[in-house]
Coordinates of C-alpha atoms in Angstrom, one line a residue:
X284 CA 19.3 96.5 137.0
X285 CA 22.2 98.0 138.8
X286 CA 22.4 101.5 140.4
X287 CA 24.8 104.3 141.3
X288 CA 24.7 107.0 143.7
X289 CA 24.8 110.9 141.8
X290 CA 23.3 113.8 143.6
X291 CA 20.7 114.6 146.4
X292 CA 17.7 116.4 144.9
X293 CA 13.9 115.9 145.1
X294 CA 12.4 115.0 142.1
X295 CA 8.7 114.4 140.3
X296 CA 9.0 112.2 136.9
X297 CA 6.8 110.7 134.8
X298 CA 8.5 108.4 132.5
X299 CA 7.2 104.7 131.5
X300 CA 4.1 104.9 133.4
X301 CA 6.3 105.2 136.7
X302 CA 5.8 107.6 139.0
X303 CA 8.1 108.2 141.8
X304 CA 9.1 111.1 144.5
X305 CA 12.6 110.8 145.5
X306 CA 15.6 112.2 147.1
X307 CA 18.6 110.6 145.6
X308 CA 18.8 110.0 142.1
X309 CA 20.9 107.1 140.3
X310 CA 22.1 105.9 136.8
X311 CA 21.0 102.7 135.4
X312 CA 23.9 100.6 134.5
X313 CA 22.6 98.9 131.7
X314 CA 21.2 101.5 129.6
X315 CA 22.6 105.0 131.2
X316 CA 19.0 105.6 131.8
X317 CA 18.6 108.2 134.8
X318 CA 16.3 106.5 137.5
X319 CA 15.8 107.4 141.2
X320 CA 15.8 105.4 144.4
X321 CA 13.6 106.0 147.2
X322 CA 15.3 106.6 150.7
X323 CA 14.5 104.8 153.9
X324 CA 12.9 107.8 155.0
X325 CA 10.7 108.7 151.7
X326 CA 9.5 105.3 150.7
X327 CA 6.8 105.5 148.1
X328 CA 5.0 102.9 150.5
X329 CA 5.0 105.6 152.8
X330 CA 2.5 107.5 150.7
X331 CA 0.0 104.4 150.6
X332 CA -1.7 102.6 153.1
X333 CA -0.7 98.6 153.4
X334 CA -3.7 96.2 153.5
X335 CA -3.7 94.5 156.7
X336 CA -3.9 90.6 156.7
X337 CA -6.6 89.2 158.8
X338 CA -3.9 88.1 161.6
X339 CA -2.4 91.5 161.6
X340 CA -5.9 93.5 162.3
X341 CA -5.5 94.3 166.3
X342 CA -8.0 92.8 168.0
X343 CA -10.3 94.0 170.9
X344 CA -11.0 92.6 174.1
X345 CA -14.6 92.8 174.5
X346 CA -16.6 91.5 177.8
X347 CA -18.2 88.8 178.0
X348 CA -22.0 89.3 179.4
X349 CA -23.3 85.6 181.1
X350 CA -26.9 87.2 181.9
X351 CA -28.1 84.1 180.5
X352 CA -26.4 81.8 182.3
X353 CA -28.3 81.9 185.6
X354 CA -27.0 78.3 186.8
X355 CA -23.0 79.2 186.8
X356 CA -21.7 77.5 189.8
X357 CA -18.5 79.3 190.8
X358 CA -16.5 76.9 192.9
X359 CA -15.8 78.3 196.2
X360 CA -17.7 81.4 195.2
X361 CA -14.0 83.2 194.1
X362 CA -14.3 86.5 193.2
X363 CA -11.8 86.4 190.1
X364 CA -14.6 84.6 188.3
X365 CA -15.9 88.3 188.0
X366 CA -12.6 89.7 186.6
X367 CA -13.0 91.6 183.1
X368 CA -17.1 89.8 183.5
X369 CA -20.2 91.3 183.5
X370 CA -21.9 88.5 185.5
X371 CA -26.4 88.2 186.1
X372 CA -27.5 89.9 189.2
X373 CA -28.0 86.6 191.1
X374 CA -24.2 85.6 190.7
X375 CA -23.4 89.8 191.7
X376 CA -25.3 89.6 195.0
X377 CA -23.8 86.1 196.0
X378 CA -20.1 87.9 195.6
X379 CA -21.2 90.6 197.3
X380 CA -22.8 89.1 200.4
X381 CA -21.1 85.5 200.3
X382 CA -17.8 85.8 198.8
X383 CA -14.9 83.3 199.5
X384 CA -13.8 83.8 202.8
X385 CA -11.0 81.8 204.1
X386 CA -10.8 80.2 207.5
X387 CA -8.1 81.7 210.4
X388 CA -5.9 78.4 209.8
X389 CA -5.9 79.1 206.3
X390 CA -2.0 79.1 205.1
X391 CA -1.7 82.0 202.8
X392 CA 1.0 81.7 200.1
X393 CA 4.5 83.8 199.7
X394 CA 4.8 86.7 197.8
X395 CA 7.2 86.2 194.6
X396 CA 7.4 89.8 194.1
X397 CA 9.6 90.2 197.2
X398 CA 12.6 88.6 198.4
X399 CA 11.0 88.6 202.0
X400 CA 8.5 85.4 202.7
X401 CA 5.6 88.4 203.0
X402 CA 2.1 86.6 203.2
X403 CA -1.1 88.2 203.3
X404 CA -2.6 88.7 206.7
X405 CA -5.9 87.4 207.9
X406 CA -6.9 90.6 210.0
X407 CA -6.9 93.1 207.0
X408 CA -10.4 91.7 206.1
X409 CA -11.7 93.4 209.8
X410 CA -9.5 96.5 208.6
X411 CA -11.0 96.9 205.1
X412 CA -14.4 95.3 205.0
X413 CA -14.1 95.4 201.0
X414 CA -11.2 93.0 201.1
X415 CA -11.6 89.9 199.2
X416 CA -9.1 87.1 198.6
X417 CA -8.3 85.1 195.6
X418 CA -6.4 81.6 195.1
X419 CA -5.5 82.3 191.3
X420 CA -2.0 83.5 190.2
X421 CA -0.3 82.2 193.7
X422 CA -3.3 84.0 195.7
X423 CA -4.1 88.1 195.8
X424 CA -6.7 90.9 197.0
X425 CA -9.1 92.4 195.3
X426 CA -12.0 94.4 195.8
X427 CA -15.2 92.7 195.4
X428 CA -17.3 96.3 195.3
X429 CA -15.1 97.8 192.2
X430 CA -14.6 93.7 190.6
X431 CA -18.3 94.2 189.7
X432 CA -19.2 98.0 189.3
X433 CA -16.1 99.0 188.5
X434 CA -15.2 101.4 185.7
X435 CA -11.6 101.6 183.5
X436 CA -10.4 104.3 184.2
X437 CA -10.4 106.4 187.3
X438 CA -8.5 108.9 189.5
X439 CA -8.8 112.5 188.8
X440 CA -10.6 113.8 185.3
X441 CA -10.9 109.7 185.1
X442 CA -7.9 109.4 183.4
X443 CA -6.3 107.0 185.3
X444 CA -6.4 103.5 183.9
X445 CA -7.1 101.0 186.8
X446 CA -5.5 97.4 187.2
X447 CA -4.9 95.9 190.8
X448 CA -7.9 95.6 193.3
X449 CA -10.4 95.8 190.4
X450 CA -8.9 93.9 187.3
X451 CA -6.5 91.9 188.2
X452 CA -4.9 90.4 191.8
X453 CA -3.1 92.8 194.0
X454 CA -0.2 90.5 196.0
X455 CA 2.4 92.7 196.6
X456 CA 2.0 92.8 200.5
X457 CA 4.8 95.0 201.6
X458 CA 3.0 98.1 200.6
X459 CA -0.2 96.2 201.2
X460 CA -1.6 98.4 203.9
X461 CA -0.8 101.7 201.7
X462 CA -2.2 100.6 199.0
X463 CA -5.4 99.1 200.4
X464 CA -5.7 103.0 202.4
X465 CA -5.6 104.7 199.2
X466 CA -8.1 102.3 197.5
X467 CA -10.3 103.0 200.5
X468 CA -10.0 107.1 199.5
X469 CA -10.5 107.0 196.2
X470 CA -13.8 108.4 194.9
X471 CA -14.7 105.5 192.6
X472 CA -14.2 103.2 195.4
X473 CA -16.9 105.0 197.2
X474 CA -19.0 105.2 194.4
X475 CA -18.8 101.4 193.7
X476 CA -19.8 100.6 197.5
X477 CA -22.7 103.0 197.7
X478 CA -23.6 101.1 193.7
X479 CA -23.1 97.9 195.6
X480 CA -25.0 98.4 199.4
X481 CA -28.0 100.0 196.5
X482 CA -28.2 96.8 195.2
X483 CA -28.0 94.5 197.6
X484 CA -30.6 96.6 199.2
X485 CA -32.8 96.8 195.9
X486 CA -32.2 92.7 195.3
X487 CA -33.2 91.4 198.5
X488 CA -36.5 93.3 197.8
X489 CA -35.7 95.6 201.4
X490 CA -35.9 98.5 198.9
X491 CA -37.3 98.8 195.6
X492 CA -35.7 100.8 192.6
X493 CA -37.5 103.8 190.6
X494 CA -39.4 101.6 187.7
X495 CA -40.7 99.6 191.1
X496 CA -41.6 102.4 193.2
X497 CA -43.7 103.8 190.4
X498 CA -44.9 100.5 189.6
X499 CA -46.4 99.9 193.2
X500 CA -47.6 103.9 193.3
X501 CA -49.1 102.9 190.2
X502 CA -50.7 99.5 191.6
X503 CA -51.6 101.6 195.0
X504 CA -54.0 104.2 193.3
X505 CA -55.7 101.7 190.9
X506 CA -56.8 100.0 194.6
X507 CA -58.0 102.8 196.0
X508 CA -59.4 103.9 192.4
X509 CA -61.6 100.7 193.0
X510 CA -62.1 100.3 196.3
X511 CA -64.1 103.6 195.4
X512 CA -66.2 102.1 192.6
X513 CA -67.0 99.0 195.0
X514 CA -69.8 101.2 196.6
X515 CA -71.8 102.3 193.8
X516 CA -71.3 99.1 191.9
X517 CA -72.9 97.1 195.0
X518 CA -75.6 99.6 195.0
X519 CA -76.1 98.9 191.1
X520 CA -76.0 95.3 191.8
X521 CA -79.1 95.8 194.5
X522 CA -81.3 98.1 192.6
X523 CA -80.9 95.1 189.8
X524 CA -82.0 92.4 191.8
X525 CA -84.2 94.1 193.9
X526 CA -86.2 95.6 190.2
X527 CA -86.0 98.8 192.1
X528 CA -85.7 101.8 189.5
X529 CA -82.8 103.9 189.5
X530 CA -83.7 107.5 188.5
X531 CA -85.5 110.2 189.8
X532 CA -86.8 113.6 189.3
X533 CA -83.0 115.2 189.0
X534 CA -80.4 112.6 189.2
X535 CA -77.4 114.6 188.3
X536 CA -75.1 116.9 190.2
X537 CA -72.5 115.7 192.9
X538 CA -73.1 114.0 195.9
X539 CA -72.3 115.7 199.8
X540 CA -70.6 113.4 202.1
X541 CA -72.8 115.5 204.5
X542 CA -76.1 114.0 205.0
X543 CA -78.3 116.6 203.5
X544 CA -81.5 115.8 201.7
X545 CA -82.2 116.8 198.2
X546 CA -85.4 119.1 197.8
X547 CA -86.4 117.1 194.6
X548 CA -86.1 113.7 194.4
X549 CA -83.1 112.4 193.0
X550 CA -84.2 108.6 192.1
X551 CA -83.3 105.4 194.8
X552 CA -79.6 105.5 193.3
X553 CA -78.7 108.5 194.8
X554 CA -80.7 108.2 197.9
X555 CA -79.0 104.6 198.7
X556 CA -75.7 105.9 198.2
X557 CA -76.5 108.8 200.9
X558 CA -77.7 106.3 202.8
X559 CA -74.5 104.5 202.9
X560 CA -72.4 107.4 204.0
X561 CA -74.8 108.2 206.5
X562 CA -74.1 104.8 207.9
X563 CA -70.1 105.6 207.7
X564 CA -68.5 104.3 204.1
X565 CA -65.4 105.1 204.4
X566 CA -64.3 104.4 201.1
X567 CA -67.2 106.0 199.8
X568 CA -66.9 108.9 201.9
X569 CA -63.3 109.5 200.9
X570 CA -64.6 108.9 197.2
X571 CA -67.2 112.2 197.3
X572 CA -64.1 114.3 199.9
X573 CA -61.7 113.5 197.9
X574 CA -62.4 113.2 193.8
X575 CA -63.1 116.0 191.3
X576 CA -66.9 116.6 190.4
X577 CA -66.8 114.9 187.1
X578 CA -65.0 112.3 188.4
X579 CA -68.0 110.8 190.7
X580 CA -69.1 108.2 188.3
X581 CA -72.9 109.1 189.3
X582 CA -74.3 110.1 186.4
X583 CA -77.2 108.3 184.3
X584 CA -74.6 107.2 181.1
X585 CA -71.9 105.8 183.7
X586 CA -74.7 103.9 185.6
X587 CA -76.2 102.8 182.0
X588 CA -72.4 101.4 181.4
X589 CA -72.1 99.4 185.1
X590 CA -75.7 98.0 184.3
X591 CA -74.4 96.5 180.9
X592 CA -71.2 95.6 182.5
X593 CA -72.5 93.8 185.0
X594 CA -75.4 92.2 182.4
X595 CA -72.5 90.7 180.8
X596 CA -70.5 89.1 183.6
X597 CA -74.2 87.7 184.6
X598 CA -74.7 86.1 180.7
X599 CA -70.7 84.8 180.8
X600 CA -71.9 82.9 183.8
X601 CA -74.8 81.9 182.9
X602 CA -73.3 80.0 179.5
X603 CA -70.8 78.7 181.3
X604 CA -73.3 77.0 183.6
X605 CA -75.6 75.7 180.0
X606 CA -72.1 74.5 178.4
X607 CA -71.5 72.6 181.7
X608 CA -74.7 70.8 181.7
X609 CA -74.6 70.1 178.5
X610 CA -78.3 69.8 177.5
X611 CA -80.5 72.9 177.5
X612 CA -84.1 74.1 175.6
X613 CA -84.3 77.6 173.9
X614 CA -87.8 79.8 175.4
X615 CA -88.5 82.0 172.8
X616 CA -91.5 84.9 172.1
X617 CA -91.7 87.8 170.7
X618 CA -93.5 91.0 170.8
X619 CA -93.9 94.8 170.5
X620 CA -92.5 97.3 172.7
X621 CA -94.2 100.5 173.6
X622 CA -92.4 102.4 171.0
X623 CA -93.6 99.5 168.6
X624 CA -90.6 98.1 168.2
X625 CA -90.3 94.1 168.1
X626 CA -88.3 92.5 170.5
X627 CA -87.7 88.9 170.9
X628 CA -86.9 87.6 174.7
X629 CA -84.7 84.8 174.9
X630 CA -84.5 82.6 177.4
X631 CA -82.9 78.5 178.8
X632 CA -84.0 76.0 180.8
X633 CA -80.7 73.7 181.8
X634 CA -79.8 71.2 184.7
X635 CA -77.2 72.6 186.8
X636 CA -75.1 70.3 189.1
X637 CA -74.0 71.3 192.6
X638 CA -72.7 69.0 195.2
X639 CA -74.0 69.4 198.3
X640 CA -71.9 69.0 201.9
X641 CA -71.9 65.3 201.8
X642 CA -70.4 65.4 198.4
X643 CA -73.9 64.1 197.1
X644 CA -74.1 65.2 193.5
X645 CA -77.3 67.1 193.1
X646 CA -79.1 68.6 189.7
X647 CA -81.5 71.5 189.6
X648 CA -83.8 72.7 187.0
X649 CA -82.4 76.5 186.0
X650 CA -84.5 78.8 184.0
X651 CA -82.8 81.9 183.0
X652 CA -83.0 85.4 180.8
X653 CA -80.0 85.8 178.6
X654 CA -81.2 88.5 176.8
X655 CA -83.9 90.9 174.1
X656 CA -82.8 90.3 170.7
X657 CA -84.3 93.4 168.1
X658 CA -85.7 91.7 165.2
X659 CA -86.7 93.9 161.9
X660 CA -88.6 90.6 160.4
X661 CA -90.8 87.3 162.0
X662 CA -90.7 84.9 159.6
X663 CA -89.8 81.8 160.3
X664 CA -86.6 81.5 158.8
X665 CA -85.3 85.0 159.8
X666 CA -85.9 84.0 163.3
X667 CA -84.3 81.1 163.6
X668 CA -81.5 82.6 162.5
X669 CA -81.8 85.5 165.0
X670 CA -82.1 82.6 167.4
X671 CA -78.7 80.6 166.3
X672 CA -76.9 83.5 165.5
X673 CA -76.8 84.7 169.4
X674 CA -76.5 81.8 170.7
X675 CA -73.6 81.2 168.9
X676 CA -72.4 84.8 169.8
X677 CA -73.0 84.5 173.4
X678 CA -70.9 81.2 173.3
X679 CA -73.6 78.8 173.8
X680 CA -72.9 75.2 172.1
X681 CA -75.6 74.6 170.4
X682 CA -75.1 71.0 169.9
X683 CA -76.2 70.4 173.6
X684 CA -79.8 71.9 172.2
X685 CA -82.4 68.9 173.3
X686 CA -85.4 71.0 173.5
X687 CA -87.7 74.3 172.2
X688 CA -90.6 76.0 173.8
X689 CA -92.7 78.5 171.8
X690 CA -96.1 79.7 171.4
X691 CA -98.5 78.3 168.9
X692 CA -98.0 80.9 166.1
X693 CA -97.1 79.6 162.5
X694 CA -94.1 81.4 162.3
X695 CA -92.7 79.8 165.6
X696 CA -94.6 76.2 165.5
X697 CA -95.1 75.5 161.6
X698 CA -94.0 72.6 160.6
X699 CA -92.7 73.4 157.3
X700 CA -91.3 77.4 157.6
X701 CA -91.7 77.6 161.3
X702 CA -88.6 78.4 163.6
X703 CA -88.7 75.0 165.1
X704 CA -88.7 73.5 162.1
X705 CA -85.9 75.1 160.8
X706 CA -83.9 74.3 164.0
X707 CA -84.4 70.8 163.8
X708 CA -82.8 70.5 160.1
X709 CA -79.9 71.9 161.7
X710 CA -80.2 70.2 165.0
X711 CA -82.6 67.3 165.1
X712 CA -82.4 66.7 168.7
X713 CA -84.3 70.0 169.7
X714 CA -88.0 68.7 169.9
X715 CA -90.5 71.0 170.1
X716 CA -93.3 71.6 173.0
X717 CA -96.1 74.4 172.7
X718 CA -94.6 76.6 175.8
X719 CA -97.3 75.3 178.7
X720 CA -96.8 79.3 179.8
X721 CA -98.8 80.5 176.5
X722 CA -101.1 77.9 177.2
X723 CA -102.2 78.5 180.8
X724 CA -102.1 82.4 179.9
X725 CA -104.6 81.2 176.7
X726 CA -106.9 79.3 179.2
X727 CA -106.8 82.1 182.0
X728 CA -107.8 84.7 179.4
X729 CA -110.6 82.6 178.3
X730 CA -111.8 81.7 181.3
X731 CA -111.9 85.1 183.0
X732 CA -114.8 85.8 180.6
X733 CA -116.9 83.6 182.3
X734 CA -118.6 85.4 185.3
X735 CA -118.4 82.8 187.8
X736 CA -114.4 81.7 186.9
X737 CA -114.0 85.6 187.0
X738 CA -114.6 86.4 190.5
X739 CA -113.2 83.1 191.8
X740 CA -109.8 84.2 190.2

């Protein structure tokens, strides 16, 4: 189809299923048809976006993080290795305290910006202490505080896009000492050297940053918090093994770190921990000056949870020891409280190896209390059970059972329904022995009724 120039007008038509805005129209040659042609100007593909091909898509220079590589050896620890990087911390503080230095007979290369043979001179590192140098592109300068905190842009409103000293090579040494001066003013060059003398403060551990400050505030007051505690817990610990009671008449209220009597009695507890200020506690001292009332950790329910804390450190040690030894008996009786109430008592007996100072290994026969055990039924069966059922809870291996002492009751010594017959379908090694403690207690009771055995005893 062939076309002739007519008029200049701007037309809309819709004819054929063709729609196009033009400014010059035309005739078709070969059928006198009037069509239009599109100026360079007002190009229908002007009106439509063109799909970019893959290769035409502008791509984006993104940096490259390394924070994983940790074992990057730079060779000769050049700077430019940092260029358009965002490098670990280790790498930052080994540019920053031991960059590439070169030696005073180093022979620095020629410019090839400049017809004079400039060279870079040796003494501008003692003039500008950020000076680095670099053996890429023909050798340059940069600045090894803005290479690694550096920003894009800069200058005034930050609108200035930066290039020499901070991403790539400066090496145009006739205005060299100009240019370096102005670097040295510029506010994001200060910026980046107070960033930089931060970190290598906060990386060679000389200071620490804000998470670390209030991480060792943090790990400072739960000392102290507990160099408080150690006081009352070791006074715990001593009414415990000493069976001495704990409470008193009134056994509430704060405690004075002035030594001032109570005028009821306020139970052992109390009157142990006065006696240790009195005898200059420091750390308890400071814990009565220093803490909120409720915040004494004297009253009966917080001395009723250090009791069971410290009962169950005590058990944890004491299974370790029976798993250790690997062969232990089961003491076992049960009766009725005051409140009528049955209780069962459970107790080991176990070998436990030491080694004295001559390395002489050494076994010693260990009875211990691990712990009462409520019990709503005493047959047989449902005691066993109890039995097993703690043991395994308190981490004993039973498999290292060799042995059970109980008194001569049917439900305990039956042969048939009894406890240790029940434990011995399960674990066949545990013979039984009538508990020699029942015994002598039987005998002793029997005995006393006799006049003569009575006043002997």
């Amino acid at each position: 189809m062939k076309y002739g120039r007519r008029k200049s007008k701007l037309f809309k038509i819709i004819k054929q299923d063709i729609v196009c805005i033009v400014k010059h129209s035309f005739y078709c040659c070969s059928c006198s048809r009037k069509v239009y042609k599109m100026s360079k100007r007002n190009q229908i593909q002007n009106y439509f976006t063109k799909r970019q091909k893959t290769d035409d898509v502008p791509t984006v220079q993104t940096q490259v993080t390394n924070e994983t590589n940790e074992t990057i050896e730079v060779e000769n620890n050049d700077i430019s290795y940092c260029l358009n990087k965002n490098v670990c911390d280790e790498l930052k503080l080994k540019f920053l305290t031991s960059p590439w230095m070169p030696d005073k007979n180093y022979v620095f290369p020629t410019s090839t910006t400049s017809k004079k043979n400039l060279k870079f001179q040796f003494h501008w590192f003692e003039r500008f202490p950020w000076l680095v140098y670099s053996t890429i592109d023909n050798g340059g300068a940069l600045c090894k505080y803005c290479v690694i905190f550096g920003q894009e842009f800069g200058g005034k409103g930050n609108n200035q896009k930066l290039s020499s000293l901070v991403f790539k090579i400066f090496n145009n040494w006739k205005h060299a000492i100009e240019v370096f001066s102005e670097h040295s003013k510029k506010d994001f060059h200060k910026t980046n050297v107070l960033r930089g003398d931060h970190f290598i403060a906060i990386y060679s551990k000389n200071q620490q940053n804000i998470a670390q400050k209030l991480d060792s505030a943090r790990a400072a007051q739960i000392s102290l918090n507990r160099k408080r505690l150690i006081p009352i817990i070791e006074t715990i610990i001593l009414c415990g093994r000493q069976e001495i009671a704990f409470r008193g008449t009134n056994d509430s209220g704060p405690l004075s770190s002035k030594d001032v009597e109570p005028e009821q009695n306020d139970g052992n507890f109390r009157a142990l921990l006065r006696m240790r200020v009195s005898c200059g506690d420091k750390n308890l001292i400071d814990h009565f000056e220093n803490n909120k009332l409720n915040a004494f950790y004297l009253s009966p329910l917080i001395q009723n949870n250090f009791i069971e804390i410290c009962g169950k450190i005590i058990q944890e040690q004491i299974v370790e020891k029976i798993n250790k030894s690997k062969c232990f008996s089961v003491l076992v009786d049960e009766t009725t409280d005051i409140s009528c109430f049955e209780q069962l008592s459970l107790c080991v007996r176990y070998l436990e190896q030491s080694i004295d100072a001559k390395n002489d290994i050494t076994y010693v026969l260990k009875e211990d209390f691990l712990q009462f055990i409520p019990v709503y039924s005493t047959t047989g069966q449902n005691l066993a059970t109890v039995i097993l059922e703690n043991l395994k809870r308190l981490g004993v291996n039973s498999r290292y059972m060799l042995g059970q002492g109980y008194d001569g009751a049917a439900s305990m010594s039956g042969n048939f329904k009894g406890v240790q017959s029940v434990i011995r379908e399960k674990h066949p090694a545990a013979l039984y022995v009538h508990c020699s403690a029942h015994s002598l207690n039987l005998a002793l009771a029997h005995s006393s009724n006799i006049h003569y055995i009575r006043n002997l005893l």
